[in-house]
Coordinates of C-alpha atoms in Angstrom, one line a residue:
Chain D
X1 CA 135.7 108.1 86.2
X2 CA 133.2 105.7 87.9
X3 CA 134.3 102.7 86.2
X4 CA 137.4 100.8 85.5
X5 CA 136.4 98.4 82.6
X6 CA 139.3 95.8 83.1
X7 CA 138.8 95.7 86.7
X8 CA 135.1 95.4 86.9
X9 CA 135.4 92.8 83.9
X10 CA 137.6 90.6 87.0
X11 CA 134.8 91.9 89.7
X12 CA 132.1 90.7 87.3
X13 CA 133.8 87.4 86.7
X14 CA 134.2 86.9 90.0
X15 CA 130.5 87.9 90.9
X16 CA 129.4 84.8 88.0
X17 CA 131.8 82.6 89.8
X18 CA 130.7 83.1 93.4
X19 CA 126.7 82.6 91.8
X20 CA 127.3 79.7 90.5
X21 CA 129.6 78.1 93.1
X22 CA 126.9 78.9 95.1
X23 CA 124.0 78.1 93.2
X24 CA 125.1 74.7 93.0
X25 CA 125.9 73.9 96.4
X26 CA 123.0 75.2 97.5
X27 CA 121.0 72.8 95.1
X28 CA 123.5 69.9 95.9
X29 CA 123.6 70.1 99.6
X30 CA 120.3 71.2 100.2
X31 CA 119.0 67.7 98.0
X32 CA 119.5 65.2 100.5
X33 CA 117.8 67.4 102.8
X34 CA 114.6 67.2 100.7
X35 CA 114.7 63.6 100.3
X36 CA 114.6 63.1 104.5
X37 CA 112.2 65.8 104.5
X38 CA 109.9 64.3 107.7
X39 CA 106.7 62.4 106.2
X40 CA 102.8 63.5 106.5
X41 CA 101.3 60.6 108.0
X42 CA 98.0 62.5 108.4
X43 CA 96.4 60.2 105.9
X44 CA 92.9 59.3 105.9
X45 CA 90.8 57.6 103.1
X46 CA 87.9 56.2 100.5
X47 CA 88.9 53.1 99.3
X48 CA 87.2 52.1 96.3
X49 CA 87.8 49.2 93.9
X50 CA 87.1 48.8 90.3
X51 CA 87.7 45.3 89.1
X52 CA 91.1 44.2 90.2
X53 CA 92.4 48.2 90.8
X54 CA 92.2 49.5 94.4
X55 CA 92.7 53.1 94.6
X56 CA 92.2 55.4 98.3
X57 CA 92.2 58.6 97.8
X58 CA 92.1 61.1 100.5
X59 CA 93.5 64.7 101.3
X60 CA 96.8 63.2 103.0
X61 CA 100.2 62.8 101.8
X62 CA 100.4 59.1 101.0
X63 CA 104.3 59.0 101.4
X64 CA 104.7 55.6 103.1
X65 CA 102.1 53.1 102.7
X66 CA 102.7 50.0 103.9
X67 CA 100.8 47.3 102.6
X68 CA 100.1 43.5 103.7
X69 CA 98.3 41.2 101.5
X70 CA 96.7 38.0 102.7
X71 CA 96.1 34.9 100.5
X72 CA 93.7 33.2 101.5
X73 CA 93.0 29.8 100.3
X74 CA 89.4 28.5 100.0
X75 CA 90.3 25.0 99.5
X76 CA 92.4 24.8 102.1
X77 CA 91.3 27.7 104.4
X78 CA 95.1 28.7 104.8
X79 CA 96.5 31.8 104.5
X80 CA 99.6 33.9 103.3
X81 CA 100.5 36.5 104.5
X82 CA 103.1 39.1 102.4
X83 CA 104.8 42.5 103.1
X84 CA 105.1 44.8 100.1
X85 CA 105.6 48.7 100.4
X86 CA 104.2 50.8 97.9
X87 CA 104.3 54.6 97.6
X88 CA 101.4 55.2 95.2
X89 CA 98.2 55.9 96.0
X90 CA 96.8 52.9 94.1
X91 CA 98.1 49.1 93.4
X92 CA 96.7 46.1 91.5
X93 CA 95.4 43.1 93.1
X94 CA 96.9 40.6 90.7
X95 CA 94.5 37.7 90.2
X96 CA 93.9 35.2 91.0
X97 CA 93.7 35.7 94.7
X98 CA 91.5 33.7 96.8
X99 CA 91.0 36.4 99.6
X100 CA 92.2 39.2 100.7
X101 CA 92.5 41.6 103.9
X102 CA 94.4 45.1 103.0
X103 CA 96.3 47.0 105.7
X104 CA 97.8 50.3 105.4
X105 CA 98.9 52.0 108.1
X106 CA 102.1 54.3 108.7
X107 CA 105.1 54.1 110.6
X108 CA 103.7 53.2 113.9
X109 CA 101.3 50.7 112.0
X110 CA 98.2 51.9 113.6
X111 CA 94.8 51.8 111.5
X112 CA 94.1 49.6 108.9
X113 CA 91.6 49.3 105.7
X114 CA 90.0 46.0 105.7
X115 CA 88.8 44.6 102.3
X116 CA 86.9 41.4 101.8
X117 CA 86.3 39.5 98.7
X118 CA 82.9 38.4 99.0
X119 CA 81.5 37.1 95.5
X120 CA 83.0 34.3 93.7
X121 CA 86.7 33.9 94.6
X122 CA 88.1 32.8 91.2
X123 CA 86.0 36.0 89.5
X124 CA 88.4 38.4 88.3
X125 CA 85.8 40.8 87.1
X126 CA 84.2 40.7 90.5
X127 CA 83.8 44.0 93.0
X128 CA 85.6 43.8 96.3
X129 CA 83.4 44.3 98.5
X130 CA 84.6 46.9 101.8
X131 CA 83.4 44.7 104.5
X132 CA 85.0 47.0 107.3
X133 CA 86.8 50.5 107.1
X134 CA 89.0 51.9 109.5
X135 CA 90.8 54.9 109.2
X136 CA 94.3 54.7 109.5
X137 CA 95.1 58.4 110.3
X138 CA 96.8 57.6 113.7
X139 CA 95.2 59.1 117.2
X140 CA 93.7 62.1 117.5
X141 CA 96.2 64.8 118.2
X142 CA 98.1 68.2 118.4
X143 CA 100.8 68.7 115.9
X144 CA 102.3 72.2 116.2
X145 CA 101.5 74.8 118.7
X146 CA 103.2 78.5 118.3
X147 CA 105.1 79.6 119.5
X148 CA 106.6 76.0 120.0
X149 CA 107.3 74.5 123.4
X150 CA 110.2 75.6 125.5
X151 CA 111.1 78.3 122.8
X152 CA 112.5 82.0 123.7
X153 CA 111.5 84.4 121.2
X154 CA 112.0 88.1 120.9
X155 CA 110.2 90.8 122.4
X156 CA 107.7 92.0 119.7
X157 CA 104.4 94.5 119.6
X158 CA 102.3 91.9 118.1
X159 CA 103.1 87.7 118.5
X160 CA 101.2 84.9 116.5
X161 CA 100.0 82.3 118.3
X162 CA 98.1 79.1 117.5
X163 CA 97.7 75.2 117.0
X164 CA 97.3 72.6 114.5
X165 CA 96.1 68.9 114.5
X166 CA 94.2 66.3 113.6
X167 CA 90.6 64.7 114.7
X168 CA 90.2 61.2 113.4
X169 CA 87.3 59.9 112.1
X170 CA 86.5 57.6 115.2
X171 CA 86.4 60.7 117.3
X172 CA 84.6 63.0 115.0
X173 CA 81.4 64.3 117.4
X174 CA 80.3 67.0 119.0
X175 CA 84.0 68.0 119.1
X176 CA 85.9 71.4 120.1
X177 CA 89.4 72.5 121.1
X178 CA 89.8 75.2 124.0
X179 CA 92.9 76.7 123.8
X180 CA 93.9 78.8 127.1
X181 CA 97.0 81.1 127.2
X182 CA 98.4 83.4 130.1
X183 CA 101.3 84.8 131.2
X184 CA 100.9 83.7 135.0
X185 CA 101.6 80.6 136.6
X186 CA 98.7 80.5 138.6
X187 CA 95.4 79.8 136.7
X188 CA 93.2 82.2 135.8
X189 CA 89.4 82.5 135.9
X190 CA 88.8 82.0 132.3
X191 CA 87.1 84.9 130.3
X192 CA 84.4 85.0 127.4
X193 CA 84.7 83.1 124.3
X194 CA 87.3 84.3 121.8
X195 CA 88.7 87.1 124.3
X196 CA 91.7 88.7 124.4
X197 CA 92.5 90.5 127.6
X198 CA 95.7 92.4 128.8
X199 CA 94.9 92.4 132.8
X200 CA 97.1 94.7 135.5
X201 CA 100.0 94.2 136.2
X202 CA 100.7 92.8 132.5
X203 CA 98.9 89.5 133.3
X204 CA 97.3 88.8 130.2
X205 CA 94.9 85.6 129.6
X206 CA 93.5 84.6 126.3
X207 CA 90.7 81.8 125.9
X208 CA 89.4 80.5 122.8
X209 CA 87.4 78.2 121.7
X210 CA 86.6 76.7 118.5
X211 CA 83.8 74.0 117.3
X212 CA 84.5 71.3 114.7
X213 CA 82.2 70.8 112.5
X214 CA 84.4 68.1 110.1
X215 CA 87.1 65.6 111.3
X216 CA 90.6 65.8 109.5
X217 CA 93.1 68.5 110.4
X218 CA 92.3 71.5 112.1
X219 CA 94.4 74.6 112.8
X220 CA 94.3 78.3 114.3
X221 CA 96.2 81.4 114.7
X222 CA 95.8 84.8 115.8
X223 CA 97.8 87.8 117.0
X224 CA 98.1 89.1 120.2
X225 CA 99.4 92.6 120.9
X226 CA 100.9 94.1 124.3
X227 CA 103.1 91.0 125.4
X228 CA 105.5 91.7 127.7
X229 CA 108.3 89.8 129.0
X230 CA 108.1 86.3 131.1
X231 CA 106.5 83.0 130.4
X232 CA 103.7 82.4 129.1
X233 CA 101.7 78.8 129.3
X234 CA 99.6 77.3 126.5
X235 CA 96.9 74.4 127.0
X236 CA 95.7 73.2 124.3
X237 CA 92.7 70.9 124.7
X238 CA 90.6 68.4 122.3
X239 CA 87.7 67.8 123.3
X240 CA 84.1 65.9 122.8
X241 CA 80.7 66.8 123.7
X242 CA 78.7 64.4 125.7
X243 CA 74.7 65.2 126.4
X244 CA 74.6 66.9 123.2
X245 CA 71.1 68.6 122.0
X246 CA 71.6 70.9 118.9
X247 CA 75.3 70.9 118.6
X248 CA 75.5 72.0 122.5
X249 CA 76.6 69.8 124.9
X250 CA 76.5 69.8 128.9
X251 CA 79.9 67.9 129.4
X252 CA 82.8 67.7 127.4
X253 CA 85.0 65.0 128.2
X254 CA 88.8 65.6 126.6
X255 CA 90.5 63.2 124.1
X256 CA 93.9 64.8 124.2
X257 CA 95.8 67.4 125.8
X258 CA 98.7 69.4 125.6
X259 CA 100.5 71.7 128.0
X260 CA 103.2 74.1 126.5
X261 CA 105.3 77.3 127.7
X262 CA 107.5 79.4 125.5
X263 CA 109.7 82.3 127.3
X264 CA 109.3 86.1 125.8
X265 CA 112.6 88.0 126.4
X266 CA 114.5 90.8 125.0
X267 CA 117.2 89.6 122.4
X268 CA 120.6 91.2 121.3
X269 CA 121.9 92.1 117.7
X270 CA 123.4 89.1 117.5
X271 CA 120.1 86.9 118.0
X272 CA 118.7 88.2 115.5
X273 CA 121.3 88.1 113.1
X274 CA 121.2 84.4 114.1
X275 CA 117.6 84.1 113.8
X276 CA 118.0 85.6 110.2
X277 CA 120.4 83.2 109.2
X278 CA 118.2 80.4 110.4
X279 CA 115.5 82.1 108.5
X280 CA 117.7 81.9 105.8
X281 CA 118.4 78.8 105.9
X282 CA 114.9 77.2 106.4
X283 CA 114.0 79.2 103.5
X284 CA 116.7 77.7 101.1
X285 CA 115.9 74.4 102.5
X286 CA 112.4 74.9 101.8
X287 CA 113.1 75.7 98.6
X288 CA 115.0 72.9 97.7
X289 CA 112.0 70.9 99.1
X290 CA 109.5 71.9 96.4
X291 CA 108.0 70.6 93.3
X292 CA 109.5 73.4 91.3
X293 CA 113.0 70.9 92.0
X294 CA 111.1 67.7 90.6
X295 CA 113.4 67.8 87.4
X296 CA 115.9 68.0 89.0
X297 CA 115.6 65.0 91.4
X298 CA 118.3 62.9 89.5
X299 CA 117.1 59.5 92.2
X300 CA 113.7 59.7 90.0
X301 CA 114.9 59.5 86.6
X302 CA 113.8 59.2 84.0
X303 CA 110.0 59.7 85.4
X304 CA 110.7 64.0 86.3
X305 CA 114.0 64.1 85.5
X306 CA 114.9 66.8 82.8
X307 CA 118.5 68.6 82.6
X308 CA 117.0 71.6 80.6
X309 CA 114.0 72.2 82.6
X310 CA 116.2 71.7 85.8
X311 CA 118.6 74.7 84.2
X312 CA 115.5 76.3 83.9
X313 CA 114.2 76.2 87.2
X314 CA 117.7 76.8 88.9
X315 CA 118.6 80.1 87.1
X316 CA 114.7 81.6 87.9
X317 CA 115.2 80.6 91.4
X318 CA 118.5 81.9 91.7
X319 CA 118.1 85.3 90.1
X320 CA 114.6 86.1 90.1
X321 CA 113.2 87.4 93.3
X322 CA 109.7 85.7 94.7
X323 CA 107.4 88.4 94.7
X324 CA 106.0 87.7 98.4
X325 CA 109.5 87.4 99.6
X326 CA 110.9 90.5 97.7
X327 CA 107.6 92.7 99.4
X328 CA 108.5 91.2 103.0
X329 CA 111.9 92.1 102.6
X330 CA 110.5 96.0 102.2
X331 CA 108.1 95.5 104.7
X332 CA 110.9 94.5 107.2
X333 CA 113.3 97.7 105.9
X334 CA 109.7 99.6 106.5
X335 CA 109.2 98.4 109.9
X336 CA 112.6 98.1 111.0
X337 CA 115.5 100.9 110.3
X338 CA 113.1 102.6 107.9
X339 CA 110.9 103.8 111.2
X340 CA 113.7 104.7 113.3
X341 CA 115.0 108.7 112.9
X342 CA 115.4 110.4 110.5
X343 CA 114.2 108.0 107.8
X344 CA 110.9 107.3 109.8
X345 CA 109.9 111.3 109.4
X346 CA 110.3 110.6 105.8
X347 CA 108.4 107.8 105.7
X348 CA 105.7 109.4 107.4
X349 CA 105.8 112.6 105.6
X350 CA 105.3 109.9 102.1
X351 CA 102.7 107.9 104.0
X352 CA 100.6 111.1 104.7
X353 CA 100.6 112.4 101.4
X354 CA 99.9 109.3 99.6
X355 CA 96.9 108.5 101.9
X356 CA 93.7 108.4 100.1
X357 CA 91.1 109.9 102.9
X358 CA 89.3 112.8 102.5
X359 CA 87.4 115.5 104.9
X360 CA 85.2 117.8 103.8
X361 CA 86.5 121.0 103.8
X362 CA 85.7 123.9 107.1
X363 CA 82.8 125.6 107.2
X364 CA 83.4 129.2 107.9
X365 CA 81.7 131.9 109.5
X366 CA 81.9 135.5 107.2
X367 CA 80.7 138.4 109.5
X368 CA 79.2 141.4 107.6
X369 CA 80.3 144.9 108.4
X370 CA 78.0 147.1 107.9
X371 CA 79.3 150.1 109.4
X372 CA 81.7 151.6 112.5
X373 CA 80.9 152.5 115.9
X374 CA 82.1 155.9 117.5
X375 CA 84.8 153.7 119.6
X376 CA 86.7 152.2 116.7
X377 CA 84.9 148.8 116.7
X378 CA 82.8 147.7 113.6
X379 CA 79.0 147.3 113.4
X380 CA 78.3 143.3 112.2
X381 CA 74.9 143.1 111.4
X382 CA 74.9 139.4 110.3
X383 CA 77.5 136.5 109.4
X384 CA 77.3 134.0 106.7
X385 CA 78.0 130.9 106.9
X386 CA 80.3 130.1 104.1
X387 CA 80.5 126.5 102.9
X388 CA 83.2 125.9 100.3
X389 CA 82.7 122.0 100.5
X390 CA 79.4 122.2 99.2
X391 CA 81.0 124.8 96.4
X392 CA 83.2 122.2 95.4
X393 CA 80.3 119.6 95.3
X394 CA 78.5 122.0 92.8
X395 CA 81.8 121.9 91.2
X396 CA 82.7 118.4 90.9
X397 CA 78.6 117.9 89.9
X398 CA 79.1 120.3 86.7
X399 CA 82.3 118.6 85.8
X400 CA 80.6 115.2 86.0
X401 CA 78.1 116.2 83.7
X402 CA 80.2 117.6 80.9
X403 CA 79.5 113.8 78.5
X404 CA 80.5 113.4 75.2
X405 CA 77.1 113.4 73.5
X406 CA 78.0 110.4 71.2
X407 CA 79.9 107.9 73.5
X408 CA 78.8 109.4 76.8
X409 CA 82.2 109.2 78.1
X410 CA 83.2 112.2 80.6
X411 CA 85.6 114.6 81.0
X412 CA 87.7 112.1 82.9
X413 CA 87.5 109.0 80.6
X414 CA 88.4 110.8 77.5
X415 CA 91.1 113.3 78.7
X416 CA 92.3 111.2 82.2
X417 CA 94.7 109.1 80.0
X418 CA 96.2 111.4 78.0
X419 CA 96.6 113.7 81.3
X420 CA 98.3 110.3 82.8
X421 CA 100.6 109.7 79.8
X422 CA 101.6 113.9 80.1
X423 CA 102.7 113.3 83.9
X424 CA 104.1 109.5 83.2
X425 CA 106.1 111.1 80.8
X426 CA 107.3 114.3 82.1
X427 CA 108.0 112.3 85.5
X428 CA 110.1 109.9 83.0
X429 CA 112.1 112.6 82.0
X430 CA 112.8 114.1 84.8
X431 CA 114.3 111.0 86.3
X432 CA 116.3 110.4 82.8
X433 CA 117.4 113.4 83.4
X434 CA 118.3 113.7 87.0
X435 CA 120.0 109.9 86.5
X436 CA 122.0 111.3 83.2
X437 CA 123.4 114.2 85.4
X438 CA 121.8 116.6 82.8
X439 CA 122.4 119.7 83.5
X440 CA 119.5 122.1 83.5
X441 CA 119.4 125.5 81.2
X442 CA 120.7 128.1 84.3
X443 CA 123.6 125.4 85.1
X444 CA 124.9 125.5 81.1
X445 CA 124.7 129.2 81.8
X446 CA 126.8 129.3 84.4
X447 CA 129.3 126.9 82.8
X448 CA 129.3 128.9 79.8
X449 CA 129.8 132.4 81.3
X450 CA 132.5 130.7 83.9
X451 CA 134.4 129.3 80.8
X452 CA 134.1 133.0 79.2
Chain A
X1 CA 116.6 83.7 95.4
X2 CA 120.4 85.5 95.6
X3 CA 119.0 88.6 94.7
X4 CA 116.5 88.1 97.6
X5 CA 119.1 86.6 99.9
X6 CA 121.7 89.6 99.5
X7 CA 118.6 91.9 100.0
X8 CA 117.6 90.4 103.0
X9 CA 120.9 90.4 104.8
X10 CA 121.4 94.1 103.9
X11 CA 118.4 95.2 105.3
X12 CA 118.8 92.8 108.4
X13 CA 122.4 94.6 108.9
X14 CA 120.8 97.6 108.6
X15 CA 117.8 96.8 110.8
X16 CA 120.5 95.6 113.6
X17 CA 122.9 98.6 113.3
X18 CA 120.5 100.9 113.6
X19 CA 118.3 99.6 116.1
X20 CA 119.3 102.1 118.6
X21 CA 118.0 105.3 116.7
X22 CA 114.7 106.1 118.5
X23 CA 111.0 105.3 116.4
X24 CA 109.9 108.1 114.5
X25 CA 106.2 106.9 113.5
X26 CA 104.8 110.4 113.7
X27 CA 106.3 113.6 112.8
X28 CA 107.4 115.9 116.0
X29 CA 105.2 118.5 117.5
X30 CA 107.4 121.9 117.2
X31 CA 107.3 124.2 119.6
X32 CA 103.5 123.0 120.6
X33 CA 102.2 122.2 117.1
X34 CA 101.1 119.4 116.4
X35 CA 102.7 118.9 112.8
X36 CA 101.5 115.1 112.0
X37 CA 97.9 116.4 112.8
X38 CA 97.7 119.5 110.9
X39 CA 99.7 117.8 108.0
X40 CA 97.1 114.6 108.1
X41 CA 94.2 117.3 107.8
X42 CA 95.3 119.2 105.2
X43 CA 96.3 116.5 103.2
X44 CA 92.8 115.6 103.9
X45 CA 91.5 118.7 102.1
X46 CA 94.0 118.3 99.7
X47 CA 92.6 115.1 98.4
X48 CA 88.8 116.2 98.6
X49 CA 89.7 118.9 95.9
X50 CA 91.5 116.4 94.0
X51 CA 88.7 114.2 94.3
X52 CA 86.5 116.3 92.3
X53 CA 88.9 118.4 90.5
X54 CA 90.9 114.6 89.1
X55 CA 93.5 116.3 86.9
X56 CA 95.3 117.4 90.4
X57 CA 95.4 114.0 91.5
X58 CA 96.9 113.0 88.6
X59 CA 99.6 115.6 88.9
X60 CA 99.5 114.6 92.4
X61 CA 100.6 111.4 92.4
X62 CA 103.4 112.3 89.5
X63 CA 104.2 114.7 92.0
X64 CA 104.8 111.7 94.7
X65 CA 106.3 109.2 92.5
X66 CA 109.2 111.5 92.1
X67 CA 109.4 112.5 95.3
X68 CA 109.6 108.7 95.9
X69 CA 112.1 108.9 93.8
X70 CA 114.6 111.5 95.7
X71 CA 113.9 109.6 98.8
X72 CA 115.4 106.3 97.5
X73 CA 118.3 108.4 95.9
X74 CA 119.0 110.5 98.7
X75 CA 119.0 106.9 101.3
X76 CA 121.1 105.5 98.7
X77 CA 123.6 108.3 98.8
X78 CA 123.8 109.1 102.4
X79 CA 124.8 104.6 102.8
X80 CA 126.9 104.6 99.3
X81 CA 128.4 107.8 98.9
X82 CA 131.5 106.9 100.2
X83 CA 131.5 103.4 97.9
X84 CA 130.7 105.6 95.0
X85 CA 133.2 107.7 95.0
X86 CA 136.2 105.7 95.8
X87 CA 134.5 103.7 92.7
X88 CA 135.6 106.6 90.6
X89 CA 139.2 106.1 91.9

């Protein structure tokens, strides 16, 4: 007997107890995480103002906009200056005000957006007019480089590497980052554009370079195969073009620069079963970061706050499996035990027979006898050369021209699906069976005669 | 996001327990023959016939479906058939 009904009914209990214990830590503790989640300050924008309403918009993350507002009196030419901090990505300009200079900028202040009132002061209805517009997406820089600086990570046939940052609008020319790699202390000669190259004596260099055509945030990644063991230095350079003619410039003089390393070695069991658990635990934090969470972000009732839809969203998350997720989870069972013996031959005997590629099948030479000689051997007069491929082109031609006359439809679209829905099903049953622990006709036989 | 986190740490186990089994990517050469090479071609011709002839590729892939099938069982029984049968007890 496979089952014991009371004691699973405690096992199952159990089970329930430990998801939901679970479930709700992970949402409870993970919260506050979320909420210091580190702020995008790669904002950039269009100001534009409609009346007394001035709304930037841009392609950053406005999360802490500070904002000064001066008053400036035209009577007495004074002015006031007031803080205010506003986290939406537009605000009112209550009337009347005399004057005004607008400065956003983000924690480090830099960068501001200047606006001037230039028509009538006492004119509600009146356009601010933009008199001056700087960006206020901080200096141009590198963000992230991968693998990050100073980190040891596990030997591996293929390892992403790559960059991202931002060019700011006062930069933005003829602009480019060269991004150098190598495995060797000493520098290397650099190679062509965009190579790869695994030198003797495992020295490998890799140079790249890539044009920017638009300010704003930039990024790259690529993999690199045959890494071996040691460190490896990064330079990552930003860079802008001076004697330029057609987008190709004889100098480049560099804005910023950044020199990294990261360390490959070999790793024990229990390194990556650490790494997992970090994994792991990025992941749920990520999680816990998302939108999906925004009803159940109690600090923002009542504006996304909703009990039910937060139910909602915490029993899909908890018990339905993220597509991408679930298929790298295979992928990793493919590419780890899965490819080790025996279950690697298996997975390669399943990989060969579900490939899709064909060959055309051998050409054969047929010799013709046409007689025997006095010493035993035969006379060939002539061989043919037998083609079966092009037999079962012929074939495959005759077949494809067998139409309905009405509908036109072929062999294949009329009797392919019911063909399909004969194997789906008979495949079905097999595995009904197989799972039921049916027992085929010969087995009842023997039960039968061994009960006789 | 359980479901996925169980299956994770299963296979992640797995991966790290059995990390010292030797790859099997290709299938062996016996005694000289080169068995993933002859197998690759004539799985090759296989699937040119069923090209043109579709009903076989059809059967075909019923035919790998199930034997997808045996594979899963028979992983699953050579990790769990201990745990199944004490389940019975």
């Amino acid at each position: 007997m496979w089952f014991d009904t009371a004691n699973n009914n405690n096992k199952m209990k159990n089970t329930v107890k430990f998801l939901g214990v679970f479930t709700f830590l992970s949402i409870f503790l993970l919260l506050p995480i979320r909420i210091k989640a580190d702020a995008t300050y790669d904002f950039y924008a269009t100001p534009s103002i409609n009346g007394t309403i001035l709304t930037i918009t841009g392609n950053g993350e406005f999360t802490a906009l500070y904002t000064h507002f001066i008053t400036f009196n035209a009577d007495t030419h004074e002015t006031e200056c007031t803080g205010d901090y506003l986290d939406s990505t537009y605000w009112n300009l209550n009337d009347p005000v005399k004057g005004i200079a607008v400065r956003c900028g983000y924690a480090s202040d830099q960068g501001f957006i200047l606006v001037n009132r230039s028509n009538s002061l006492n004119d509600p209805t009146t356009l601010w007019e933009i008199s001056d517009v700087i960006y206020a997406d901080g200096p141009t820089r590198i963000i992230t480089v991968t693998p990050p600086d100073l980190s040891i990570v596990a030997t591996s046939t293929s390892r992403t590497i790559g960059y991202s940052g931002f060019l700011t609008h006062g930069d933005f020319d003829t602009n480019r980052i060269v991004f150098d790699l190598n495995n060797s202390a000493v520098a290397l000669e650099q190679c062509a554009d965009v190579i790869c190259s695994t030198l003797a004596n495992n020295q490998i260099k890799y140079h790249h370079i890539q044009p920017l055509a638009l300010w704003g945030s930039f990024n790259f990644s690529d993999t690199i195969n045959g890494m071996v063991q040691g460190t490896y230095y990064m330079t990552v350079t930003v860079q802008k073009g001076s004697v330029c003619v057609f987008g190709s410039c004889l100098f480049y003089n560099n804005i910023t620069s950044t020199s990294t390393q990261f360390t490959i070695s070999t790793t024990t069991n229990v390194d990556l079963l650490v790494k997992s658990a970090r994994d792991k635990v990025a992941q749920l934090q990520g999680s816990a970061d998302s939108a999906i969470f925004d009803s159940c972000k109690i600090f923002n009732f009542p504006s996304t706050f909703n009990l039910f839809d937060c139910g909602q969203t915490l029993i899909y998350w908890a018990f339905i499996p993220d597509s991408r997720a679930f298929s790298h989870t295979l992928e990793s069972a493919k590419t780890g035990f899965l490819s080790k013996a025996p279950f690697g031959y298996v997975q390669r005997f399943y990989e060969i027979l579900s490939a899709t590629t064909t060959a055309p099948l051998m050409a054969m030479n047929v010799p013709i006898i046409t007689g025997r000689n006095t010493d035993g051997t035969y006379q060939v007069a002539t061989s043919t050369l037998f083609q079966p491929d092009e037999i079962l082109t012929g074939a495959g031609t005759v077949l494809n021209e067998v139409k309905d006359p009405l509908s036109g439809s072929g062999l294949e679209d009329i009797f392919g699906p019911i063909i399909k829905i004969i194997v789906a099903f008979t495949v079905l049953l097999v595995i009904v069976k197989d799972v039921l622990g049916m027992p085929n006709h010969h087995q009842q036989e023997s039960y039968r005669q061994k009960d006789i | 996001m359980i479901i996925e986190f169980t299956l994770d740490t299963i296979i992640t186990v797995l991966n790290v327990i059995l990390s010292w089994l030797p790859d099997a990517t290709t299938l062996p050469q016996i005694v000289g023959a080169d068995l993933d090479g002859s197998l690759v071609t004539a799985v090759s011709f296989l699937r040119r016939i069923m090209e043109v002839y579709w009903f076989l590729g059809i059967i075909f892939d019923g035919f790998l479906f199930l034997l997808v099938y045996y594979i899963t069982k028979m992983v699953l029984k050579l990790f769990l058939a201990s745990r199944l049968h004490n389940a019975g007890h």
